[in-house]
mmCIF file of C-alpha atoms and ligand atoms in Angstrom:
data_model
loop_
_atom_site.group_PDB
_atom_site.id
_atom_site.type_symbol
_atom_site.label_atom_id
_atom_site.label_comp_id
_atom_site.label_asym_id
_atom_site.label_seq_id
_atom_site.Cartn_x
_atom_site.Cartn_y
_atom_site.Cartn_z
ATOM 1 C CA MET A 1 144.880 47.619 -98.011
ATOM 2 C CA GLU A 2 144.587 45.884 -101.354
ATOM 3 C CA VAL A 3 147.449 43.515 -102.175
ATOM 4 C CA ILE A 4 147.987 42.556 -105.815
ATOM 5 C CA ILE A 5 150.582 39.907 -106.692
ATOM 6 C CA GLN A 6 151.879 39.723 -110.239
ATOM 7 C CA PRO A 7 154.297 37.368 -112.010
ATOM 8 C CA SER A 8 156.822 40.052 -112.964
ATOM 9 C CA PRO A 9 157.874 43.675 -112.349
ATOM 10 C CA LYS A 10 156.639 44.425 -115.876
ATOM 11 C CA ALA A 11 153.135 43.231 -114.987
ATOM 12 C CA VAL A 12 153.270 45.266 -111.741
ATOM 13 C CA CYS A 13 154.181 48.406 -113.681
ATOM 14 C CA ALA A 14 151.463 47.835 -116.272
ATOM 15 C CA ILE A 15 148.796 47.874 -113.534
ATOM 16 C CA ALA A 16 150.380 50.858 -111.789
ATOM 17 C CA ALA A 17 150.487 52.782 -115.090
ATOM 18 C CA ARG A 18 146.785 52.048 -115.601
ATOM 19 C CA HIS A 19 146.047 53.615 -112.193
ATOM 20 C CA VAL A 20 147.946 56.742 -113.232
ATOM 21 C CA ALA A 21 146.185 56.857 -116.617
ATOM 22 C CA HIS A 22 142.770 56.397 -115.000
ATOM 23 C CA LEU A 23 143.414 59.335 -112.681
ATOM 24 C CA LEU A 24 144.600 61.588 -115.500
ATOM 25 C CA ARG A 25 141.616 60.699 -117.665
ATOM 26 C CA THR A 26 139.032 61.178 -114.945
ATOM 27 C CA LYS A 27 140.376 64.195 -113.061
ATOM 28 C CA HIS A 28 140.969 67.498 -114.803
ATOM 29 C CA LYS A 29 143.814 68.778 -112.622
ATOM 30 C CA ALA A 30 145.295 65.592 -111.243
ATOM 31 C CA VAL A 31 148.020 65.802 -108.599
ATOM 32 C CA LEU A 32 150.591 62.995 -108.510
ATOM 33 C CA GLY A 33 153.109 62.202 -105.773
ATOM 34 C CA LEU A 34 156.220 60.582 -107.233
ATOM 35 C CA PRO A 35 159.156 58.498 -105.987
ATOM 36 C CA THR A 36 162.643 57.972 -107.378
ATOM 37 C CA GLY A 37 164.862 54.867 -107.070
ATOM 38 C CA SER A 38 165.041 51.688 -109.107
ATOM 39 C CA THR A 39 161.411 50.649 -108.499
ATOM 40 C CA PRO A 40 159.590 53.303 -110.574
ATOM 41 C CA ILE A 41 161.933 53.211 -113.591
ATOM 42 C CA SER A 42 159.827 50.705 -115.593
ATOM 43 C CA LEU A 43 156.627 52.404 -114.477
ATOM 44 C CA TYR A 44 157.920 55.719 -115.792
ATOM 45 C CA ALA A 45 158.916 54.051 -119.075
ATOM 46 C CA GLU A 46 155.369 52.699 -119.437
ATOM 47 C CA ILE A 47 153.860 56.115 -118.616
ATOM 48 C CA VAL A 48 156.094 57.739 -121.252
ATOM 49 C CA ARG A 49 154.986 55.085 -123.755
ATOM 50 C CA MET A 50 151.319 55.797 -122.946
ATOM 51 C CA HIS A 51 151.945 59.515 -123.419
ATOM 52 C CA ARG A 52 153.606 58.950 -126.813
ATOM 53 C CA GLU A 53 151.408 56.202 -128.193
ATOM 54 C CA GLU A 54 148.052 56.689 -126.463
ATOM 55 C CA GLY A 55 148.005 60.443 -125.996
ATOM 56 C CA LEU A 56 148.041 60.326 -122.178
ATOM 57 C CA ASP A 57 147.969 64.031 -121.411
ATOM 58 C CA PHE A 58 149.904 65.666 -118.562
ATOM 59 C CA LYS A 59 149.232 69.282 -119.552
ATOM 60 C CA GLN A 60 146.985 69.987 -116.571
ATOM 61 C CA ALA A 61 148.726 67.637 -114.128
ATOM 62 C CA THR A 62 150.810 68.659 -111.133
ATOM 63 C CA THR A 63 153.555 66.564 -109.539
ATOM 64 C CA PHE A 64 155.262 66.532 -106.152
ATOM 65 C CA ASN A 65 158.312 64.391 -105.543
ATOM 66 C CA LEU A 66 158.757 62.654 -102.243
ATOM 67 C CA ASP A 67 162.324 63.602 -101.507
ATOM 68 C CA GLU A 68 165.684 65.049 -102.513
ATOM 69 C CA TYR A 69 169.186 64.882 -101.080
ATOM 70 C CA VAL A 70 170.461 67.858 -99.130
ATOM 71 C CA GLY A 71 173.483 69.640 -100.595
ATOM 72 C CA ILE A 72 173.249 68.048 -104.030
ATOM 73 C CA ASP A 73 172.771 70.524 -106.848
ATOM 74 C CA PRO A 74 169.784 69.758 -109.133
ATOM 75 C CA ALA A 75 172.246 69.619 -112.063
ATOM 76 C CA ASN A 76 174.246 66.838 -110.362
ATOM 77 C CA PRO A 77 173.492 63.562 -112.207
ATOM 78 C CA ALA A 78 172.984 61.812 -108.846
ATOM 79 C CA SER A 79 170.288 64.295 -107.748
ATOM 80 C CA TYR A 80 166.658 63.247 -107.778
ATOM 81 C CA HIS A 81 165.993 66.305 -109.973
ATOM 82 C CA SER A 82 168.251 64.733 -112.635
ATOM 83 C CA PHE A 83 166.679 61.315 -112.154
ATOM 84 C CA MET A 84 163.178 62.688 -112.706
ATOM 85 C CA ARG A 85 164.189 64.682 -115.771
ATOM 86 C CA GLN A 86 165.914 61.656 -117.261
ATOM 87 C CA HIS A 87 163.171 59.103 -116.620
ATOM 88 C CA LEU A 88 159.982 61.150 -116.783
ATOM 89 C CA PHE A 89 159.800 64.925 -116.945
ATOM 90 C CA ASP A 90 161.774 65.396 -120.177
ATOM 91 C CA HIS A 91 159.416 63.018 -121.988
ATOM 92 C CA LEU A 92 155.981 64.342 -120.977
ATOM 93 C CA ASN A 93 154.008 67.509 -121.665
ATOM 94 C CA LEU A 94 154.002 68.629 -118.023
ATOM 95 C CA ASP A 95 153.990 72.361 -117.470
ATOM 96 C CA PRO A 96 157.350 73.045 -115.701
ATOM 97 C CA LYS A 97 155.604 75.329 -113.215
ATOM 98 C CA ASN A 98 153.513 72.344 -112.062
ATOM 99 C CA ILE A 99 156.564 70.205 -111.256
ATOM 100 C CA HIS A 100 157.565 70.370 -107.588
ATOM 101 C CA MET A 101 160.608 68.844 -105.937
ATOM 102 C CA PRO A 102 162.019 69.496 -102.466
ATOM 103 C CA ASP A 103 164.875 72.018 -102.577
ATOM 104 C CA GLY A 104 167.944 70.259 -101.231
ATOM 105 C CA MET A 105 169.989 73.453 -101.629
ATOM 106 C CA ALA A 106 167.642 75.691 -99.603
ATOM 107 C CA LYS A 107 169.374 78.091 -97.209
ATOM 108 C CA ASP A 108 166.486 77.908 -94.755
ATOM 109 C CA MET A 109 165.467 74.249 -94.568
ATOM 110 C CA PRO A 110 162.504 74.559 -92.163
ATOM 111 C CA LEU A 111 161.068 77.354 -94.327
ATOM 112 C CA ALA A 112 161.572 75.335 -97.535
ATOM 113 C CA CYS A 113 159.867 72.313 -95.937
ATOM 114 C CA GLN A 114 156.940 74.427 -94.798
ATOM 115 C CA ALA A 115 156.656 75.968 -98.282
ATOM 116 C CA TYR A 116 156.519 72.459 -99.778
ATOM 117 C CA GLU A 117 153.621 71.512 -97.504
ATOM 118 C CA THR A 118 151.852 74.756 -98.449
ATOM 119 C CA ALA A 119 152.345 74.080 -102.170
ATOM 120 C CA ILE A 120 150.795 70.591 -101.788
ATOM 121 C CA ARG A 121 147.819 72.081 -99.942
ATOM 122 C CA GLU A 122 147.382 74.862 -102.498
ATOM 123 C CA ALA A 123 147.387 72.319 -105.330
ATOM 124 C CA GLY A 124 144.388 70.698 -103.613
ATOM 125 C CA GLY A 125 146.330 67.790 -102.057
ATOM 126 C CA ILE A 126 147.806 64.717 -103.719
ATOM 127 C CA ASP A 127 145.344 62.469 -105.571
ATOM 128 C CA LEU A 128 147.672 59.511 -106.069
ATOM 129 C CA GLN A 129 150.921 58.995 -104.195
ATOM 130 C CA ILE A 130 153.202 56.415 -105.791
ATOM 131 C CA LEU A 131 155.687 54.797 -103.420
ATOM 132 C CA GLY A 132 158.568 52.366 -103.302
ATOM 133 C CA ILE A 133 159.691 50.750 -100.042
ATOM 134 C CA GLY A 134 163.159 50.518 -98.538
ATOM 135 C CA ALA A 135 164.428 47.128 -97.340
ATOM 136 C CA ASP A 136 164.080 48.554 -93.807
ATOM 137 C CA GLY A 137 160.436 49.540 -94.393
ATOM 138 C CA HIS A 138 160.992 53.236 -95.128
ATOM 139 C CA ILE A 139 158.721 55.251 -97.415
ATOM 140 C CA GLY A 140 160.047 58.507 -98.806
ATOM 141 C CA PHE A 141 163.140 58.908 -96.648
ATOM 142 C CA ASN A 142 161.177 58.279 -93.465
ATOM 143 C CA GLU A 143 163.576 55.879 -91.830
ATOM 144 C CA PRO A 144 162.546 53.474 -89.034
ATOM 145 C CA SER A 145 161.563 55.449 -85.900
ATOM 146 C CA SER A 146 160.157 58.341 -87.988
ATOM 147 C CA SER A 147 157.042 59.829 -86.462
ATOM 148 C CA LEU A 148 153.993 58.381 -88.155
ATOM 149 C CA SER A 149 152.487 61.869 -88.238
ATOM 150 C CA SER A 150 155.619 63.648 -89.500
ATOM 151 C CA ARG A 151 155.523 66.386 -92.133
ATOM 152 C CA THR A 152 158.039 67.420 -94.800
ATOM 153 C CA ARG A 153 161.374 67.880 -93.025
ATOM 154 C CA LEU A 154 165.087 67.240 -93.049
ATOM 155 C CA LYS A 155 165.893 63.625 -92.244
ATOM 156 C CA THR A 156 169.134 61.842 -91.355
ATOM 157 C CA LEU A 157 169.656 58.732 -93.478
ATOM 158 C CA THR A 158 170.730 55.470 -91.876
ATOM 159 C CA ASP A 159 174.077 53.869 -92.744
ATOM 160 C CA LYS A 160 172.152 51.088 -94.498
ATOM 161 C CA THR A 161 170.277 53.536 -96.755
ATOM 162 C CA MET A 162 173.526 55.387 -97.479
ATOM 163 C CA ARG A 163 175.230 52.131 -98.467
ATOM 164 C CA PHE A 164 172.336 51.350 -100.787
ATOM 165 C CA ASN A 165 172.326 54.858 -102.296
ATOM 166 C CA LYS A 166 176.053 54.599 -102.989
ATOM 167 C CA SER A 167 175.397 52.755 -106.247
ATOM 168 C CA PHE A 168 173.788 55.925 -107.678
ATOM 169 C CA PHE A 169 176.937 58.017 -107.059
ATOM 170 C CA SER A 170 180.223 57.872 -108.959
ATOM 171 C CA PRO A 171 183.154 56.274 -107.120
ATOM 172 C CA GLY A 172 184.710 58.740 -104.668
ATOM 173 C CA GLN A 173 181.675 61.047 -104.673
ATOM 174 C CA PRO A 174 180.390 61.490 -101.098
ATOM 175 C CA VAL A 175 176.943 59.995 -100.462
ATOM 176 C CA PRO A 176 174.638 62.493 -98.722
ATOM 177 C CA ARG A 177 173.739 61.851 -95.088
ATOM 178 C CA TYR A 178 170.687 64.132 -95.164
ATOM 179 C CA ALA A 179 167.583 64.440 -97.297
ATOM 180 C CA ILE A 180 164.391 66.447 -97.363
ATOM 181 C CA THR A 181 161.415 64.129 -97.403
ATOM 182 C CA MET A 182 157.670 64.401 -97.264
ATOM 183 C CA GLY A 183 156.635 63.139 -93.844
ATOM 184 C CA VAL A 184 154.633 60.004 -93.157
ATOM 185 C CA GLY A 185 151.703 62.265 -92.238
ATOM 186 C CA THR A 186 152.088 64.128 -95.536
ATOM 187 C CA ILE A 187 152.023 60.844 -97.473
ATOM 188 C CA MET A 188 148.996 59.614 -95.524
ATOM 189 C CA GLU A 189 146.994 62.666 -96.607
ATOM 190 C CA ALA A 190 147.162 61.600 -100.260
ATOM 191 C CA ARG A 191 143.711 60.471 -101.376
ATOM 192 C CA ALA A 192 145.178 57.187 -102.670
ATOM 193 C CA CYS A 193 148.554 55.472 -102.221
ATOM 194 C CA LEU A 194 150.081 52.967 -104.628
ATOM 195 C CA LEU A 195 153.180 51.146 -103.382
ATOM 196 C CA LEU A 196 155.248 48.945 -105.691
ATOM 197 C CA ALA A 197 157.901 46.422 -104.662
ATOM 198 C CA PHE A 198 160.010 43.897 -106.549
ATOM 199 C CA GLY A 199 162.533 41.246 -105.631
ATOM 200 C CA ASP A 200 163.662 39.120 -102.660
ATOM 201 C CA ALA A 201 165.416 42.061 -101.028
ATOM 202 C CA LYS A 202 162.019 43.635 -100.269
ATOM 203 C CA ALA A 203 160.269 40.466 -99.017
ATOM 204 C CA VAL A 204 160.861 41.048 -95.294
ATOM 205 C CA ALA A 205 159.868 44.717 -95.437
ATOM 206 C CA VAL A 206 156.742 43.838 -97.449
ATOM 207 C CA GLU A 207 155.747 41.129 -94.965
ATOM 208 C CA ARG A 208 156.130 43.546 -92.040
ATOM 209 C CA MET A 209 154.280 46.322 -93.901
ATOM 210 C CA VAL A 210 151.291 44.191 -94.912
ATOM 211 C CA GLU A 211 150.943 41.585 -92.184
ATOM 212 C CA GLY A 212 152.927 42.987 -89.268
ATOM 213 C CA ALA A 213 151.944 45.449 -86.557
ATOM 214 C CA VAL A 214 151.685 49.144 -87.375
ATOM 215 C CA SER A 215 154.908 50.571 -86.052
ATOM 216 C CA ALA A 216 157.185 53.554 -86.491
ATOM 217 C CA MET A 217 159.962 50.958 -86.884
ATOM 218 C CA VAL A 218 158.332 50.006 -90.212
ATOM 219 C CA PRO A 219 157.020 53.354 -91.479
ATOM 220 C CA ALA A 220 155.308 51.729 -94.495
ATOM 221 C CA SER A 221 153.075 49.737 -92.101
ATOM 222 C CA ILE A 222 151.046 52.928 -91.518
ATOM 223 C CA LEU A 223 149.514 52.271 -94.955
ATOM 224 C CA GLN A 224 147.335 49.699 -93.144
ATOM 225 C CA MET A 225 145.507 52.754 -91.777
ATOM 226 C CA HIS A 226 145.072 54.404 -95.174
ATOM 227 C CA PRO A 227 141.538 54.183 -96.611
ATOM 228 C CA GLN A 228 142.805 53.629 -100.158
ATOM 229 C CA ALA A 229 146.183 51.927 -100.259
ATOM 230 C CA VAL A 230 147.087 49.489 -103.012
ATOM 231 C CA VAL A 231 150.284 47.427 -102.834
ATOM 232 C CA ILE A 232 151.437 45.770 -106.065
ATOM 233 C CA LEU A 233 154.169 43.148 -105.752
ATOM 234 C CA ASP A 234 156.034 40.666 -107.861
ATOM 235 C CA GLU A 235 156.203 37.055 -106.630
ATOM 236 C CA ALA A 236 159.627 37.522 -105.046
ATOM 237 C CA ALA A 237 158.606 40.532 -102.961
ATOM 238 C CA ALA A 238 155.390 38.721 -101.932
ATOM 239 C CA LYS A 239 157.080 35.438 -101.021
ATOM 240 C CA ASN A 240 156.793 35.808 -97.215
ATOM 241 C CA LEU A 241 153.117 36.808 -97.137
ATOM 242 C CA ARG A 242 150.968 34.291 -95.280
ATOM 243 C CA HIS A 243 147.706 35.258 -96.979
ATOM 244 C CA LYS A 244 148.895 35.217 -100.583
ATOM 245 C CA ASP A 245 146.041 32.932 -101.715
ATOM 246 C CA TYR A 246 143.444 35.236 -100.226
ATOM 247 C CA TYR A 247 144.957 38.331 -101.908
ATOM 248 C CA ARG A 248 145.006 36.464 -105.231
ATOM 249 C CA PHE A 249 141.409 35.339 -104.862
ATOM 250 C CA VAL A 250 140.231 38.877 -104.077
ATOM 251 C CA TYR A 251 142.064 40.345 -107.075
ATOM 252 C CA ASN A 252 140.868 37.644 -109.475
ATOM 253 C CA HIS A 253 137.240 38.101 -108.401
ATOM 254 C CA LYS A 254 137.038 41.877 -108.465
ATOM 255 C CA PRO A 255 133.815 43.176 -109.910
ATOM 256 C CA GLU A 256 134.286 44.716 -113.330
ATOM 257 C CA TRP A 257 133.704 48.282 -112.120
ATOM 258 C CA GLN A 258 136.660 47.959 -109.763
ATOM 259 C CA GLN A 259 139.094 46.608 -112.353
ATOM 260 C CA ARG A 260 141.928 48.630 -113.743
HETATM 261 C C1 LIG B 301 162.690 57.520 -103.214
HETATM 262 C C2 LIG B 301 161.947 56.980 -102.079
HETATM 263 C C3 LIG B 301 162.411 55.755 -101.384
HETATM 264 C C4 LIG B 301 162.491 54.554 -102.319
HETATM 265 C C5 LIG B 301 162.971 53.326 -101.567
HETATM 266 C C6 LIG B 301 163.111 52.129 -102.481
HETATM 267 O O1 LIG B 301 162.081 58.688 -103.709
HETATM 268 O O2 LIG B 301 160.978 57.541 -101.722
HETATM 269 O O3 LIG B 301 161.544 55.469 -100.320
HETATM 270 O O4 LIG B 301 161.215 54.317 -102.850
HETATM 271 O O5 LIG B 301 164.201 53.581 -100.973
HETATM 272 O O6 LIG B 301 164.148 52.382 -103.392
HETATM 273 P P1 LIG B 301 164.360 51.448 -104.672
HETATM 274 O O7 LIG B 301 163.182 51.658 -105.542
HETATM 275 O O8 LIG B 301 165.602 51.989 -105.317
HETATM 276 O O9 LIG B 301 164.466 50.058 -104.173
#
């Protein structure tokens, strides 16, 4: 696991955007795995800027989102479909048929989940999976105790996650208890994973993910087993890490061919 510590969320997003750009420029039909939430908003803004100003081309790219609420119509402003349109999809030249999001309105959930896994496989697998992390260590909506080999499925959200998600819903609107999420096993099959985290609220989860034991109680800790996982943090999210100096030294002394 490579740990990169940066002075600000903006600097984190600039590096993350360079990873995305590198993939798109070096792989003809790149496949991206995408998160929602507050973490990727600045990253998406930087990607949109690169598309507009530097010609970053998404015509041949395919995307798969990590998750979507169950029972929330894609037209609902609180849906992840709406979020992705607003922050990314409406601003890029992606082919709509290459955009994939879990169907939270599916009549047959197990079938829809299986179809999502099949679509990922048929696209050739995910090249770069971008991730945020929940304060409880979740990735996607794989809450603590999720199987570390789980696949795309319906998941029950914890009260804590529901309380957090509340801010994205208008007052009085019920916050969904269920979501469809890629499984931890699905995420681990991506050829590379890039997790971003900002702020004090993520410091404990980041510490447990990077320097704690691999455990289903901290699903993100499984990234320790991934052959190509990069974690990019701001100072606040990195504040509990014991080996900060080492991570900094490694990053500052990377050979040129490894720099992005
Ligand atoms: C959302 C997702 C979640 C979020 C996590 C952090 O698609 O996969 O795991 O990444 O809950 O959310 P924020 O970024 O809002 O702190």
